[in-house]
Short mmCIF file of C-alpha atoms in Angstrom, two decimals:
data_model
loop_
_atom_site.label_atom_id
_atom_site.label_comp_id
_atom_site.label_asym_id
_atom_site.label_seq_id
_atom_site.Cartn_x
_atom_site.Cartn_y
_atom_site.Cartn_z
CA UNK N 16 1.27 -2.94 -22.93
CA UNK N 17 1.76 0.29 -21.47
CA UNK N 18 5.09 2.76 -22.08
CA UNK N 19 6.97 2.60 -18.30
CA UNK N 20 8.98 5.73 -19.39
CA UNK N 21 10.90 7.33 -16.38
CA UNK N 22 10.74 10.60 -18.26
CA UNK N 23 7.84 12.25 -16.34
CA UNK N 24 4.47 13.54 -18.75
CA UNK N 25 4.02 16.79 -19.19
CA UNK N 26 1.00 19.03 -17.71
CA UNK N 27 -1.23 22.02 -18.19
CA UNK N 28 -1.12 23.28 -14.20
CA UNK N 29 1.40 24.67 -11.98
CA UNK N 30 1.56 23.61 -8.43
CA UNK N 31 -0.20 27.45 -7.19
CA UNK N 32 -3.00 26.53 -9.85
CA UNK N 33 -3.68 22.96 -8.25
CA UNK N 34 -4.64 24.38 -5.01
CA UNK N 35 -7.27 26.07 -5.94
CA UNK N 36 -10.32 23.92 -7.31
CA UNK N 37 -11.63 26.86 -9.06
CA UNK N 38 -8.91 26.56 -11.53
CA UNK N 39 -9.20 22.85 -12.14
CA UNK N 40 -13.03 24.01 -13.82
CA UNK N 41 -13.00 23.24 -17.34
CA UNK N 42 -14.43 25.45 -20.35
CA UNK N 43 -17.34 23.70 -21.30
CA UNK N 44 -19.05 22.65 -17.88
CA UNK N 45 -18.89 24.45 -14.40
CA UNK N 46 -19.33 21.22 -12.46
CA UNK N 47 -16.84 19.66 -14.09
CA UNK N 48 -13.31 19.40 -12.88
CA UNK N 49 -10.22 18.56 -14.29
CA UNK N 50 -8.16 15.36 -12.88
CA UNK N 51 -5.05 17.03 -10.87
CA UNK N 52 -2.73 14.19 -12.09
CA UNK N 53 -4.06 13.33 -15.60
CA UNK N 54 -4.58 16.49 -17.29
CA UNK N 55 -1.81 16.43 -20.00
CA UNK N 56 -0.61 19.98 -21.45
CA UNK N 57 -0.34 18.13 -24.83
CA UNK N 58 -3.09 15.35 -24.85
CA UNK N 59 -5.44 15.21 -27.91
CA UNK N 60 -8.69 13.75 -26.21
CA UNK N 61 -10.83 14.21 -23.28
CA UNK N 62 -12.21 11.96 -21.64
CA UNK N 63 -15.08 12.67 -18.84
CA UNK N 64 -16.11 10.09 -16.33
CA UNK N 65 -18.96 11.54 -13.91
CA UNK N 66 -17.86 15.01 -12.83
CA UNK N 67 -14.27 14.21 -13.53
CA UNK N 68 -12.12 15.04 -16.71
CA UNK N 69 -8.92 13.48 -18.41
CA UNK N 70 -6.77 15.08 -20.81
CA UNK N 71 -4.68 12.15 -22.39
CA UNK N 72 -3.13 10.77 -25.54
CA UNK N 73 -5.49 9.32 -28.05
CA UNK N 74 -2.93 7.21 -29.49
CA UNK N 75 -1.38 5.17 -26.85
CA UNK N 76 -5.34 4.53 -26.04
CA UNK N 77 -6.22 3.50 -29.45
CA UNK N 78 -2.76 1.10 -29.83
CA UNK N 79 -3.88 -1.07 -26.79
CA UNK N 80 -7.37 -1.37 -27.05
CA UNK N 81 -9.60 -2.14 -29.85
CA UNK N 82 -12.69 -0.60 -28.03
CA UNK N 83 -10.78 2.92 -27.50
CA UNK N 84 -10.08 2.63 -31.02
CA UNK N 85 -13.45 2.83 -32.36
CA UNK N 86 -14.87 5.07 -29.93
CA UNK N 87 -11.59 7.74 -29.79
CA UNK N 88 -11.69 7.59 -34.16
CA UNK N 89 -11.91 10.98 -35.62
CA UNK N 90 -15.72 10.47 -36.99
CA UNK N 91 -16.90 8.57 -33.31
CA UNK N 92 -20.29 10.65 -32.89
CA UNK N 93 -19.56 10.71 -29.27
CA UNK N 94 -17.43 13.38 -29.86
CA UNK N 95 -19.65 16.06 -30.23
CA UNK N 96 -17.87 18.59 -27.41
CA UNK N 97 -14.70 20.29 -28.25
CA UNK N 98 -12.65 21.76 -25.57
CA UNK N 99 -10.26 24.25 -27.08
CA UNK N 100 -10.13 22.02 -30.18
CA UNK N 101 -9.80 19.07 -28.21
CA UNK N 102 -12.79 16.31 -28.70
CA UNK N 103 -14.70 15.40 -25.66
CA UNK N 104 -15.13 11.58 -25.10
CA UNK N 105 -17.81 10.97 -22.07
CA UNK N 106 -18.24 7.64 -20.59
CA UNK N 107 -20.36 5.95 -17.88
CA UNK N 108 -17.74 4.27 -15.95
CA UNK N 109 -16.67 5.57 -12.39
CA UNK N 110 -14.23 8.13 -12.43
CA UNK N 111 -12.02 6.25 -9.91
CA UNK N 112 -12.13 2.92 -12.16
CA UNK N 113 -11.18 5.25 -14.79
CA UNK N 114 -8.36 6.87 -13.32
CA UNK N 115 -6.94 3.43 -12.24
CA UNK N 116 -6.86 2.34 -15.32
CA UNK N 117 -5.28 5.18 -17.20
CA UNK N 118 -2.61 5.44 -14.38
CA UNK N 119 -1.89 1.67 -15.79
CA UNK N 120 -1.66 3.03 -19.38
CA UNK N 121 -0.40 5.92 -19.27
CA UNK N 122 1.70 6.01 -15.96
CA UNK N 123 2.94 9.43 -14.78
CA UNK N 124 4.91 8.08 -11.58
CA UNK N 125 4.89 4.36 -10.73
CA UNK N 126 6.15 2.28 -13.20
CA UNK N 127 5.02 -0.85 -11.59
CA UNK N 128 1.53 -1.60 -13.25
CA UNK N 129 0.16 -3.26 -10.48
CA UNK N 130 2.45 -1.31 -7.51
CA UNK N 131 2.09 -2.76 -3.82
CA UNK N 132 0.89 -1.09 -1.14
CA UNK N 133 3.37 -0.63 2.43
CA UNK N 134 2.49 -4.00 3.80
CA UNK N 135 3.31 -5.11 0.19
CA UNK N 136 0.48 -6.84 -0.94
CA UNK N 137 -0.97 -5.28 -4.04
CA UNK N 138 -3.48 -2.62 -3.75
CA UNK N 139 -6.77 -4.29 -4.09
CA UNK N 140 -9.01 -1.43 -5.11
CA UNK N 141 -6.48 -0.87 -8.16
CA UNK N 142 -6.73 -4.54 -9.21
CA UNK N 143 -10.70 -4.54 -8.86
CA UNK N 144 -10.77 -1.41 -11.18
CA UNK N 145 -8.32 -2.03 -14.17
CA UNK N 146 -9.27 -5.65 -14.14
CA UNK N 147 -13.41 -4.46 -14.75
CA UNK N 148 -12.47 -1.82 -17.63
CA UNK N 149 -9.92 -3.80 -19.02
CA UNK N 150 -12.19 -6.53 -19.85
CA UNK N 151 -14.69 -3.90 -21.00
CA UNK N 152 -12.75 -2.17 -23.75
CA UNK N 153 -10.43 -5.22 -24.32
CA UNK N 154 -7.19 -4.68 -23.15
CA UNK N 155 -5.99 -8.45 -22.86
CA UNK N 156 -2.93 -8.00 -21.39
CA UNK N 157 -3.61 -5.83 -18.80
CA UNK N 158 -6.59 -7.77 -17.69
CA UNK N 159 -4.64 -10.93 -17.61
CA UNK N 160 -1.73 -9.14 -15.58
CA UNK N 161 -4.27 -8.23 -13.26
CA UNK N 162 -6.34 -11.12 -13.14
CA UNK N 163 -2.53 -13.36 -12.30
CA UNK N 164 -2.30 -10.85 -9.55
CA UNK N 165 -5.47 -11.52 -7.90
CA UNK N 166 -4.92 -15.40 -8.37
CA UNK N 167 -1.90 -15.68 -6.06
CA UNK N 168 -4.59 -15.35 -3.41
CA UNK N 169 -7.39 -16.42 -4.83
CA UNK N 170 -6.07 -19.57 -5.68
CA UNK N 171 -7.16 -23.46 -6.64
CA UNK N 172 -4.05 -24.49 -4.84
CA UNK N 173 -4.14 -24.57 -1.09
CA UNK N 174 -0.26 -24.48 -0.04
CA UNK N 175 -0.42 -21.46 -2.42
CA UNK N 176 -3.49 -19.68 -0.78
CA UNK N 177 -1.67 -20.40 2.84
CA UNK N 178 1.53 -18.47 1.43
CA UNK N 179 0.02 -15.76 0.60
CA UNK N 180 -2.45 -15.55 3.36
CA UNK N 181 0.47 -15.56 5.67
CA UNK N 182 2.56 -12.89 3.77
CA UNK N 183 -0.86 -10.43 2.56
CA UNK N 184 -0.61 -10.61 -0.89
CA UNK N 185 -3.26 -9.08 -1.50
CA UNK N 186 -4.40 -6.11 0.44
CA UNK N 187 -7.67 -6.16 1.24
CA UNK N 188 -8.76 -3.85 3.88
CA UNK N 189 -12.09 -6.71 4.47
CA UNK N 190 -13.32 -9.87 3.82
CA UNK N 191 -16.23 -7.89 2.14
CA UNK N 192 -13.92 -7.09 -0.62
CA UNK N 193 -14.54 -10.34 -2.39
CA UNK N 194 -17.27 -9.62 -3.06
CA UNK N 195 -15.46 -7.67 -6.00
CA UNK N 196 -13.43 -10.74 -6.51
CA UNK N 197 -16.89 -12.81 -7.42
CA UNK N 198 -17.99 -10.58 -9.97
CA UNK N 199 -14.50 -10.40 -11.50
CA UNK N 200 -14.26 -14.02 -11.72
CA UNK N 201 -17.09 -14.02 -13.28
CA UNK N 202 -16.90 -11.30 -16.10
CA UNK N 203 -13.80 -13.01 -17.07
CA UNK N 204 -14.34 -16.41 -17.01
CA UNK N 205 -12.12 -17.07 -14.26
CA UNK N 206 -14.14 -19.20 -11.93
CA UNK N 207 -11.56 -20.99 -10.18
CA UNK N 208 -11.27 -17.56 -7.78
CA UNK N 209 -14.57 -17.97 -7.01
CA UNK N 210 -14.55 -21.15 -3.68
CA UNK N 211 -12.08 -18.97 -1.81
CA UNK N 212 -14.09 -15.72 -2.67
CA UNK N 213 -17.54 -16.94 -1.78
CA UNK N 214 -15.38 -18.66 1.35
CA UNK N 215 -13.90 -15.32 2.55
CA UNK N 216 -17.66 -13.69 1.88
CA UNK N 217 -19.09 -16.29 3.97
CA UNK N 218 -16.89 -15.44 6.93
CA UNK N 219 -18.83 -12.23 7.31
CA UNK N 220 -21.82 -13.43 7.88
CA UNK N 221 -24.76 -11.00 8.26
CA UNK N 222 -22.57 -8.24 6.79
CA UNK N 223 -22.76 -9.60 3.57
CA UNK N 224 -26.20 -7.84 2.89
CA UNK N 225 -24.28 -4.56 3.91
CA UNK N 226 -22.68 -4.74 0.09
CA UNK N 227 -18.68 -4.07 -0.45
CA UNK N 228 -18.15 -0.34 0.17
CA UNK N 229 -15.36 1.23 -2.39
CA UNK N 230 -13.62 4.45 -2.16
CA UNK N 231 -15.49 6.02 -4.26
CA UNK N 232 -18.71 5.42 -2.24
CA UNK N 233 -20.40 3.16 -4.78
CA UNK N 234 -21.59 -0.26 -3.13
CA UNK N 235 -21.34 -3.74 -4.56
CA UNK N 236 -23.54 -6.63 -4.31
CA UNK N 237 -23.49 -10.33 -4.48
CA UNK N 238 -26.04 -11.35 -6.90
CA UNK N 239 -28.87 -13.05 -5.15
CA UNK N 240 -27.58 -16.71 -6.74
CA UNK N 241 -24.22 -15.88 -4.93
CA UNK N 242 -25.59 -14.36 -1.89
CA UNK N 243 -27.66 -17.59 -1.44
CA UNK N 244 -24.47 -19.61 -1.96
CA UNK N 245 -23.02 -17.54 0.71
CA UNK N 246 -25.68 -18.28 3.76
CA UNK N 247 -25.84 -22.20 2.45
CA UNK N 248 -21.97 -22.09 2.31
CA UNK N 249 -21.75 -20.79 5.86
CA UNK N 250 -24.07 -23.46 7.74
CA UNK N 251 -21.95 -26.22 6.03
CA UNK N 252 -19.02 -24.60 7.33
CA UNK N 253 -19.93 -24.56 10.80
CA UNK N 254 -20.88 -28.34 11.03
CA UNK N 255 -17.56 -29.15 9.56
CA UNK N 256 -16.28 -27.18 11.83
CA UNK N 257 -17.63 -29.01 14.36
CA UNK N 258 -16.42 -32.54 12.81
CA UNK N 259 -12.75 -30.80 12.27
CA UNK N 260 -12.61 -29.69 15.60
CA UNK N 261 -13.05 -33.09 16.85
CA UNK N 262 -10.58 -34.45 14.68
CA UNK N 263 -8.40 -31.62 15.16
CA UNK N 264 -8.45 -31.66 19.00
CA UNK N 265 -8.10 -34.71 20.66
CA UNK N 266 -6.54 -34.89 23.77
CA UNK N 267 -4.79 -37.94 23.22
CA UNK N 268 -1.43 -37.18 23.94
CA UNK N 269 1.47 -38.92 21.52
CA UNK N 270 3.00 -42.01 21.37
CA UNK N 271 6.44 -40.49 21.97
CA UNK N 272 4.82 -37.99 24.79
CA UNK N 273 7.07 -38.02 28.04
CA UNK N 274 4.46 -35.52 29.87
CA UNK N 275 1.13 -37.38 29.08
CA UNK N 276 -0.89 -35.55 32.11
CA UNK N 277 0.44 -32.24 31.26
CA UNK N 278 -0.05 -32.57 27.63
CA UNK N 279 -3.75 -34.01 28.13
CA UNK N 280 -4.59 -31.02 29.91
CA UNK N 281 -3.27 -28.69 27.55
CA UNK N 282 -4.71 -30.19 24.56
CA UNK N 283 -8.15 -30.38 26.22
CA UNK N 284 -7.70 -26.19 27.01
CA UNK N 285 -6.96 -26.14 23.23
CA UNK N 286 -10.29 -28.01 22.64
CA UNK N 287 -12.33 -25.54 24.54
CA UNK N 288 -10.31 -22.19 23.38
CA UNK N 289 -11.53 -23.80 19.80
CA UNK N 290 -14.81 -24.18 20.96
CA UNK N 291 -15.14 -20.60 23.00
CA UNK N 292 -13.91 -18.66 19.55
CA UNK N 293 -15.61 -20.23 17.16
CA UNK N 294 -17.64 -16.56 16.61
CA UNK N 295 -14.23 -15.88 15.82
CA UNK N 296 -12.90 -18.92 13.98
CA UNK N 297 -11.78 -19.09 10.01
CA UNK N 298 -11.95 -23.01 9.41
CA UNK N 299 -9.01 -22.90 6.95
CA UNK N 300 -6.89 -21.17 9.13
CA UNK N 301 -4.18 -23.22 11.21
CA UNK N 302 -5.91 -23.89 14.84
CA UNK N 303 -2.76 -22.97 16.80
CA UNK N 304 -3.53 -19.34 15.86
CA UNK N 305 -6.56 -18.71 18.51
CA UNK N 306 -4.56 -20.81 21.40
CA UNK N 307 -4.04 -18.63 24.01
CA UNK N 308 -0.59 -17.27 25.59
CA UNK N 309 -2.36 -18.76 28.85
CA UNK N 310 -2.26 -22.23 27.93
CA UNK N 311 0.63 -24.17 28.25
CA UNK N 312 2.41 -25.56 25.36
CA UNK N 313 2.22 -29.34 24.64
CA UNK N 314 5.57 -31.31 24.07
CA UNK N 315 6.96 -31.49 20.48
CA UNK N 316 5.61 -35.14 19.92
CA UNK N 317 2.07 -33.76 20.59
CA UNK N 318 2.81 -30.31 18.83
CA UNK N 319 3.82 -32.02 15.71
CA UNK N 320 1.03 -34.49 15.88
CA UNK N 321 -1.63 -31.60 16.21
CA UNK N 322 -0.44 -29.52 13.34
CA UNK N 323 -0.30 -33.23 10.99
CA UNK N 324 -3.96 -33.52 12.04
CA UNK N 325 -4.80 -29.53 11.43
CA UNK N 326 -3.30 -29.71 7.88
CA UNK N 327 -4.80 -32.83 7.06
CA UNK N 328 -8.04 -31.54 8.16
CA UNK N 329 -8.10 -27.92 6.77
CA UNK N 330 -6.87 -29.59 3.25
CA UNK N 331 -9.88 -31.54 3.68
CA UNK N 332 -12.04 -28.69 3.63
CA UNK N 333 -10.40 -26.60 0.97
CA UNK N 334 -10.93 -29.69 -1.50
CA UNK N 335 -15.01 -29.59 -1.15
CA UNK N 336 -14.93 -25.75 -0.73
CA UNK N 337 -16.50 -25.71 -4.17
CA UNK N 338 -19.38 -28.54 -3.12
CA UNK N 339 -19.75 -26.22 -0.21
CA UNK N 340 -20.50 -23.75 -2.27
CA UNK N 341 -22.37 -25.21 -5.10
CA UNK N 342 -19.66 -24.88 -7.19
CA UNK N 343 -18.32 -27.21 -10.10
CA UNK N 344 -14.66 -25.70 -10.57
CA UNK N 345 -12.71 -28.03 -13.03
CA UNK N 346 -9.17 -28.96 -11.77
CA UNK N 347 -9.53 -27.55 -8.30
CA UNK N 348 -6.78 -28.66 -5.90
CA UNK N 349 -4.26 -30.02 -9.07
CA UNK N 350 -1.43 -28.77 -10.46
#
């Protein structure tokens, strides 16, 4: 696992020589530039990711992956640039997955692996690129950190999903963002992300062909077996929205109502709110969140009977999310 030294590492710039991009050139290639906060004074390898270059410690590479190991040996034939004596490793992976996932190994600053962002959920982006690269050159532990990060949201467990919905776990900046969360479960093996992934792709419904847009400008895809899923997945959801609504909203008033008329009235506005915003709706979420400050409340006998039938109903859905989906997810919705 990676050092979490306070100590801070050392490096080759000063603060004047950052500013200027000119400086950050390295010997060997113009159109190369040097990473401003992972070019180490004293590394012993370079490693190049697209236009982008990384001075860091062979050794604490080599120690936690097998992969790094082989390719980072003294003889590896990759190694056929030398930068002032240093060898020159280039690989094909994005420069920002890259960087991610040597700020996990080697970390200059943060010595939270997997730091949270200001709404504190963890950074999403981060997850998505040391969870890809650790699986790639085998860095167990740091995928499966990773991987338990992204499971407190993408969950079998629906009390657990509602948690962390409410308190944004996990940042993501769009529902198009699990799109990143499908492939991961898949590279790893970890299907049991994959009903509440394909759920939260579903909710965006044409967009999905758009592709998740990262930071670095690169673009992923659902595969066309998941994008299929996806457009199935979201016609189920809307008829049984349309039986949960039903079951949701009835304007039967409670047993132990005392206002039956005025509680009636209001749970037939909440009927129709449901039905107006259903461009809107997320089936899973609880219905009292698109009633409107217009509508007056019902009495606590009918309040507490709604929300019995809401959760009962929304449970109901998250247990055949994977049948919605085309999904056979073993030991979804146990402990």
């Amino acid at each position: 696992m990676a050092e979490t030294s306070s100590r801070p590492l050392k490096r080759a710039r000063v603060e004047d020589e950052a500013a200027d991009p000119e400086n950050l050139r390295v010997d060997w290639d113009d159109s190369i530039l040097r990473d401003r906060d992972l070019w180490l004074d004293d590394g012993n390898i370079i490693l190049v990711a697209g236009k982008t270059a990384f001075k860091v410690y062979k050794g604490l590479l080599a120690v936690q992956s097998p992969v790094f190991a082989g390719m980072l040996a003294a003889s590896s034939p990759d190694a056929t640039t030398r930068s002032e004596g240093t060898p020159v490793v280039h690989l094909p992976d994005s420069p920002t997955d890259l960087k991610h996932l040597l700020h996990t190994l080697l970390p200059t600053k943060d010595v939270d692996i997997f730091r949270r962002t200001d709404n504190d959920g963890y950074d999403f982006e981060r997850l998505f690129s040391v969870t890809r690269l650790a699986h790639k050159y085998e860095i167990e532990i740091i995928e499966q950190q990773a991987i338990d990060c992204l499971k407190v949201y993408f969950t079998h467990r629906f009390s657990f999903w509602e948690d962390a919905k409410q308190l944004g776990i996990v940042a993501l900046n769009e529902y198009l963002a699990s799109i990143g969360v499908v492939h991961l479960a898949r590279l790893t093996g970890n299907l049991s992300m994959l009903p509440i992934a394909l759920y939260d792709c579903a909710l965006t419904r044409g967009r999905i062909a758009r592709g998740w847009h990262r930071e670095d400008g690169t673009v992923e895809r659902l595969s066309d077996g998941d994008l299929e899923r996806c457009i199935d997945g979201f016609g189920t959801l809307c008829r049984e929205w349309t039986d949960m609504s039903h079951q949701i909203h009835s304007t039967t008033p409670s047993q132990m109502c005392l206002t039956r008329e005025a509680c009636r009235e209001s749970l037939l506005d909440l009927r129709e709110q449901a039905a107006d915003n259903q461009i809107l709706w997320e089936p899973l979420s609880p219905t009292l969140s698109i009633r409107s400050p217009h509508c007056e409340p019902t009495c606590p006998s009918c309040t507490s009977d709604l929300l019995k039938r809401d959760s009962v109903a929304r449970h109901a859905l998250w247990r055949r999310l994977p049948t919605i989906f085309g999904l056979e997810v073993e030991g979804w919705d146990q402990l």
